[in-house]
């Protein structure tokens, strides 16, 4: 139990540090050498017009000039799902941004956040890295994603896609909406490679490539992992980004769908 708790604490700290280090990485570090762990990794430019439910979750404390902080998903006109580890700041410090491909631009629409619900078991048990935020200004008329409710969706080979504005580790444009296909690798694989980090089969999804090369990364946290047009996962954690043997770990929405839906209404 102690081990599990430490794990959760490490994940929380990693999330906060990751978010805090985005600006430092892009502002001061020389471009990282090209290699398997330097891409967002292996993704493609995406367009919010094609994924209107993907919502950037900016924060006034972000060191990045654009405010880029985390991702999220529109699940009702006034509700977004994000990661619990993205939800530790005061509600008034967040801005949800819809329809803006490049966060340093000013297009699309924005909303402040009026309230935040964080899974009450986050930090007490492993997993549970999910939260729901309420928008001050609903994004009326924007398509939403339904929650995946079947745990059976988390099957090896399932063709899921992750979206975000997070780090490209120097190989792509900063603050720019991207997507990458990450097949489900399965609980057995992450239970093995993340034995010491504490992968939680009942509540997490293991997705990516055993050889690395394509992954979500810092700043993508909270954003959507999509399968069959539903919100399947929430970007949660990994060790590095796109490194061989260290795939991405996502909160499994089906596991938490009842409690999430109760908040969404
Ligand atoms: N914790 C990170 C964040 O706050 C997300 C890390 C995802 N890492 C990965 N290798 N898929 O943005």
Coordinates of C-alpha atoms and ligand atoms in Angstrom, one line a residue:
X1 CA 0.0 0.0 0.0
X2 CA 2.8 2.4 0.9
X3 CA 4.4 1.6 -2.5
X4 CA 1.2 2.4 -4.3
X5 CA 0.7 5.7 -2.5
X6 CA 4.3 6.8 -3.2
X7 CA 3.6 6.0 -6.8
X8 CA 0.7 8.2 -6.9
X9 CA 2.6 11.0 -5.3
X10 CA 5.4 10.5 -7.8
X11 CA 2.9 10.8 -10.6
X12 CA 1.4 13.9 -9.1
X13 CA 4.9 15.5 -8.8
X14 CA 5.9 14.4 -12.2
X15 CA 2.8 16.0 -13.7
X16 CA 3.4 19.3 -11.9
X17 CA 7.0 19.3 -12.8
X18 CA 6.3 18.3 -16.4
X19 CA 3.8 21.1 -16.8
X20 CA 6.3 23.5 -15.1
X21 CA 9.1 22.5 -17.3
X22 CA 7.5 23.0 -20.7
X23 CA 8.5 26.6 -21.0
X24 CA 12.0 26.0 -19.7
X25 CA 12.5 23.3 -22.3
X26 CA 11.3 25.4 -25.3
X27 CA 12.8 28.7 -24.1
X28 CA 16.3 27.8 -23.0
X29 CA 17.3 24.3 -24.2
X30 CA 19.0 23.8 -27.6
X31 CA 17.0 21.6 -29.9
X32 CA 17.3 18.1 -28.6
X33 CA 19.2 15.7 -30.9
X34 CA 17.1 13.8 -33.3
X35 CA 16.3 10.4 -32.0
X36 CA 13.6 8.0 -30.9
X37 CA 12.7 10.0 -27.8
X38 CA 12.7 13.5 -29.3
X39 CA 9.4 13.6 -31.1
X40 CA 5.6 14.3 -29.9
X41 CA 6.2 12.2 -30.8
X42 CA 6.1 11.0 -34.3
X43 CA 2.8 12.8 -34.6
X44 CA 1.1 14.8 -37.4
X45 CA -0.2 18.3 -37.5
X46 CA -3.9 18.1 -36.6
X47 CA -6.8 20.6 -36.9
X48 CA -9.3 21.5 -34.2
X49 CA -11.9 21.8 -37.0
X50 CA -11.7 18.0 -37.3
X51 CA -11.5 17.5 -33.5
X52 CA -13.6 20.3 -32.1
X53 CA -14.0 18.5 -28.8
X54 CA -10.3 18.7 -28.1
X55 CA -9.9 21.7 -25.7
X56 CA -6.6 23.2 -24.7
X57 CA -6.5 23.8 -20.9
X58 CA -4.3 26.9 -20.4
X59 CA -3.1 28.1 -17.0
X60 CA -2.0 31.6 -16.0
X61 CA 0.9 30.0 -14.0
X62 CA 2.3 28.2 -17.1
X63 CA 5.8 29.3 -18.0
X64 CA 4.9 29.1 -21.7
X65 CA 3.9 32.5 -23.1
X66 CA 0.8 31.0 -24.7
X67 CA -0.3 29.6 -21.3
X68 CA -0.2 26.0 -22.6
X69 CA -0.6 23.7 -19.6
X70 CA -2.7 20.6 -20.3
X71 CA -5.3 19.1 -22.6
X72 CA -9.0 18.2 -22.0
X73 CA -12.1 17.0 -23.8
X74 CA -15.5 18.7 -24.2
X75 CA -18.1 16.1 -23.0
X76 CA -21.1 18.6 -22.6
X77 CA -21.5 22.2 -23.6
X78 CA -20.3 23.3 -20.2
X79 CA -18.1 20.4 -19.0
X80 CA -14.6 19.2 -19.9
X81 CA -12.8 16.0 -18.7
X82 CA -9.1 16.3 -17.9
X83 CA -6.6 14.7 -15.6
X84 CA -6.7 15.0 -11.8
X85 CA -3.0 15.9 -11.9
X86 CA -3.8 18.9 -14.2
X87 CA -6.4 20.1 -11.7
X88 CA -4.4 21.2 -8.7
X89 CA -4.5 24.9 -9.3
X90 CA -7.3 27.4 -8.4
X91 CA -10.2 27.4 -10.8
X92 CA -9.7 31.0 -11.7
X93 CA -6.2 30.4 -13.1
X94 CA -7.5 28.2 -15.9
X95 CA -8.7 29.1 -19.4
X96 CA -10.3 26.5 -21.7
X97 CA -9.6 27.2 -25.4
X98 CA -11.7 25.7 -28.2
X99 CA -10.9 25.8 -31.9
X100 CA -7.3 27.2 -31.8
X101 CA -4.8 25.1 -33.6
X102 CA -1.8 27.2 -32.6
X103 CA -2.0 28.5 -29.1
X104 CA 0.1 31.5 -29.8
X105 CA -2.6 32.7 -32.2
X106 CA -5.9 34.1 -31.0
X107 CA -8.6 32.3 -32.9
X108 CA -11.4 30.1 -31.5
X109 CA -13.3 30.7 -28.3
X110 CA -12.3 30.7 -24.6
X111 CA -14.0 30.1 -21.3
X112 CA -12.9 30.5 -17.7
X113 CA -13.5 27.6 -15.3
X114 CA -16.0 28.1 -12.5
X115 CA -15.6 24.8 -10.6
X116 CA -13.4 21.7 -10.5
X117 CA -14.3 18.1 -9.4
X118 CA -11.3 15.8 -8.9
X119 CA -11.8 12.1 -8.4
X120 CA -11.9 11.8 -4.6
X121 CA -9.8 8.7 -4.7
X122 CA -7.0 10.3 -6.7
X123 CA -3.8 10.2 -4.5
X124 CA -5.4 7.7 -2.2
X125 CA -5.5 4.7 -4.6
X126 CA -3.5 4.3 -7.7
X127 CA -5.2 5.3 -11.0
X128 CA -8.1 7.8 -10.7
X129 CA -6.3 10.5 -12.7
X130 CA -9.5 12.1 -13.8
X131 CA -11.3 15.4 -13.2
X132 CA -14.3 17.3 -14.5
X133 CA -14.2 21.1 -14.9
X134 CA -17.3 23.4 -15.4
X135 CA -17.0 26.2 -18.0
X136 CA -18.2 29.7 -17.2
X137 CA -19.1 30.2 -20.9
X138 CA -20.5 27.0 -22.5
X139 CA -19.2 26.1 -25.9
X140 CA -22.7 25.8 -27.3
X141 CA -23.0 24.0 -30.6
X142 CA -19.6 22.4 -30.5
X143 CA -19.6 18.6 -30.9
X144 CA -18.8 16.6 -27.7
X145 CA -17.4 13.2 -27.2
X146 CA -19.3 10.5 -25.3
X147 CA -17.5 8.5 -22.6
X148 CA -16.4 5.0 -23.4
X149 CA -18.3 2.8 -20.9
X150 CA -17.1 -0.7 -21.7
X151 CA -13.9 -2.0 -20.1
X152 CA -13.7 -4.5 -23.0
X153 CA -12.7 -1.6 -25.3
X154 CA -9.2 -1.8 -23.7
X155 CA -8.1 -4.7 -25.9
X156 CA -4.6 -5.2 -27.4
X157 CA -4.4 -3.7 -30.8
X158 CA -7.3 -1.3 -30.5
X159 CA -6.6 1.6 -32.7
X160 CA -6.7 4.7 -30.5
X161 CA -5.5 8.2 -31.3
X162 CA -4.2 10.8 -28.9
X163 CA -4.4 14.6 -29.4
X164 CA -2.6 17.5 -27.8
X165 CA -0.6 20.7 -27.8
X166 CA 2.2 19.3 -25.6
X167 CA 5.9 19.0 -26.0
X168 CA 7.4 17.9 -29.3
X169 CA 10.8 17.7 -27.6
X170 CA 12.3 20.0 -30.2
X171 CA 11.2 18.2 -33.4
X172 CA 7.9 19.9 -34.2
X173 CA 6.2 23.3 -33.8
X174 CA 5.6 24.3 -30.2
X175 CA 2.0 24.9 -28.9
X176 CA 0.6 23.4 -32.0
X177 CA -2.3 20.9 -32.2
X178 CA -1.0 17.4 -33.1
X179 CA -2.3 13.8 -33.1
X180 CA -0.7 10.4 -33.2
X181 CA -2.1 6.9 -33.5
X182 CA -1.2 4.8 -30.5
X183 CA -2.5 1.2 -30.5
X184 CA -3.4 -0.4 -27.2
X185 CA -0.5 -2.5 -26.0
X186 CA -2.5 -4.2 -23.3
X187 CA -2.4 -4.4 -19.5
X188 CA 0.1 -7.3 -19.4
X189 CA 2.8 -5.3 -21.2
X190 CA 2.6 -2.2 -19.0
X191 CA 2.2 -4.3 -15.8
X192 CA 5.6 -5.8 -16.8
X193 CA 7.5 -2.7 -18.0
X194 CA 6.1 -0.5 -15.3
X195 CA 6.2 -3.0 -12.4
X196 CA 8.2 -0.6 -10.2
X197 CA 6.1 2.5 -11.3
X198 CA 2.9 0.7 -10.4
X199 CA 0.7 0.4 -13.6
X200 CA -2.9 -0.1 -12.6
X201 CA -4.6 -2.6 -15.0
X202 CA -8.1 -1.8 -13.6
X203 CA -8.1 1.9 -14.3
X204 CA -5.3 2.5 -16.8
X205 CA -4.7 1.9 -20.5
X206 CA -1.2 1.1 -21.9
X207 CA -0.9 2.5 -25.5
X208 CA 1.9 3.2 -27.9
X209 CA 4.8 1.2 -29.4
X210 CA 7.2 -1.3 -27.8
X211 CA 10.0 0.2 -29.9
X212 CA 8.9 3.8 -29.1
X213 CA 9.0 6.6 -31.6
X214 CA 5.4 7.8 -31.2
X215 CA 3.8 8.9 -27.9
X216 CA 2.1 11.7 -26.0
X217 CA 4.4 13.8 -23.9
X218 CA 4.5 16.6 -21.2
X219 CA 1.8 19.1 -21.7
X220 CA -0.5 16.6 -23.4
X221 CA -1.8 15.4 -20.0
X222 CA -5.5 15.5 -19.5
X223 CA -6.1 15.4 -23.3
X224 CA -8.1 12.9 -25.2
X225 CA -7.2 9.3 -26.2
X226 CA -10.0 8.5 -28.7
X227 CA -11.3 5.2 -29.9
X228 CA -14.3 4.7 -32.2
X229 CA -15.5 8.3 -31.7
X230 CA -15.6 8.0 -27.9
X231 CA -13.4 9.3 -25.1
X232 CA -11.4 6.2 -24.3
X233 CA -8.6 7.5 -22.2
X234 CA -7.0 10.6 -20.6
X235 CA -3.3 11.3 -21.0
X236 CA -1.8 10.5 -17.6
X237 CA 1.9 9.5 -17.4
X238 CA 4.9 7.8 -18.9
X239 CA 8.6 7.5 -18.3
X240 CA 10.1 9.9 -20.8
X241 CA 8.3 10.2 -24.1
X242 CA 8.4 7.7 -26.9
X243 CA 11.2 5.7 -25.5
X244 CA 11.4 2.0 -26.3
X245 CA 9.8 0.0 -23.6
X246 CA 8.2 3.0 -21.9
X247 CA 4.8 3.5 -23.6
X248 CA 2.2 6.1 -22.6
X249 CA -0.3 5.4 -19.7
X250 CA -3.8 6.8 -19.9
X251 CA -6.6 6.9 -17.3
X252 CA -9.2 4.3 -18.5
X253 CA -12.4 6.3 -18.9
X254 CA -14.7 3.2 -18.8
X255 CA -13.5 2.4 -15.3
X256 CA -14.6 5.9 -14.1
X257 CA -17.5 6.5 -16.5
X258 CA -20.3 6.3 -13.9
X259 CA -18.7 8.8 -11.5
X260 CA -17.7 11.1 -14.5
X261 CA -21.2 10.9 -16.0
X262 CA -22.7 11.8 -12.6
X263 CA -20.6 15.1 -12.7
X264 CA -21.4 15.8 -16.3
X265 CA -25.1 15.3 -15.9
Ligands
LIG1 N1 2.3 13.8 -17.1 C1 2.5 14.4 -18.4 C2 1.8 15.8 -18.4 O1 1.5 16.3 -17.4 C3 2.0 13.5 -19.5 C4 3.0 12.5 -19.8 C5 2.6 11.5 -20.9 N2 3.8 10.8 -21.2 C6 3.9 9.9 -22.1 N3 5.1 9.3 -22.3 N4 2.9 9.5 -22.8 O2 1.6 16.4 -19.4

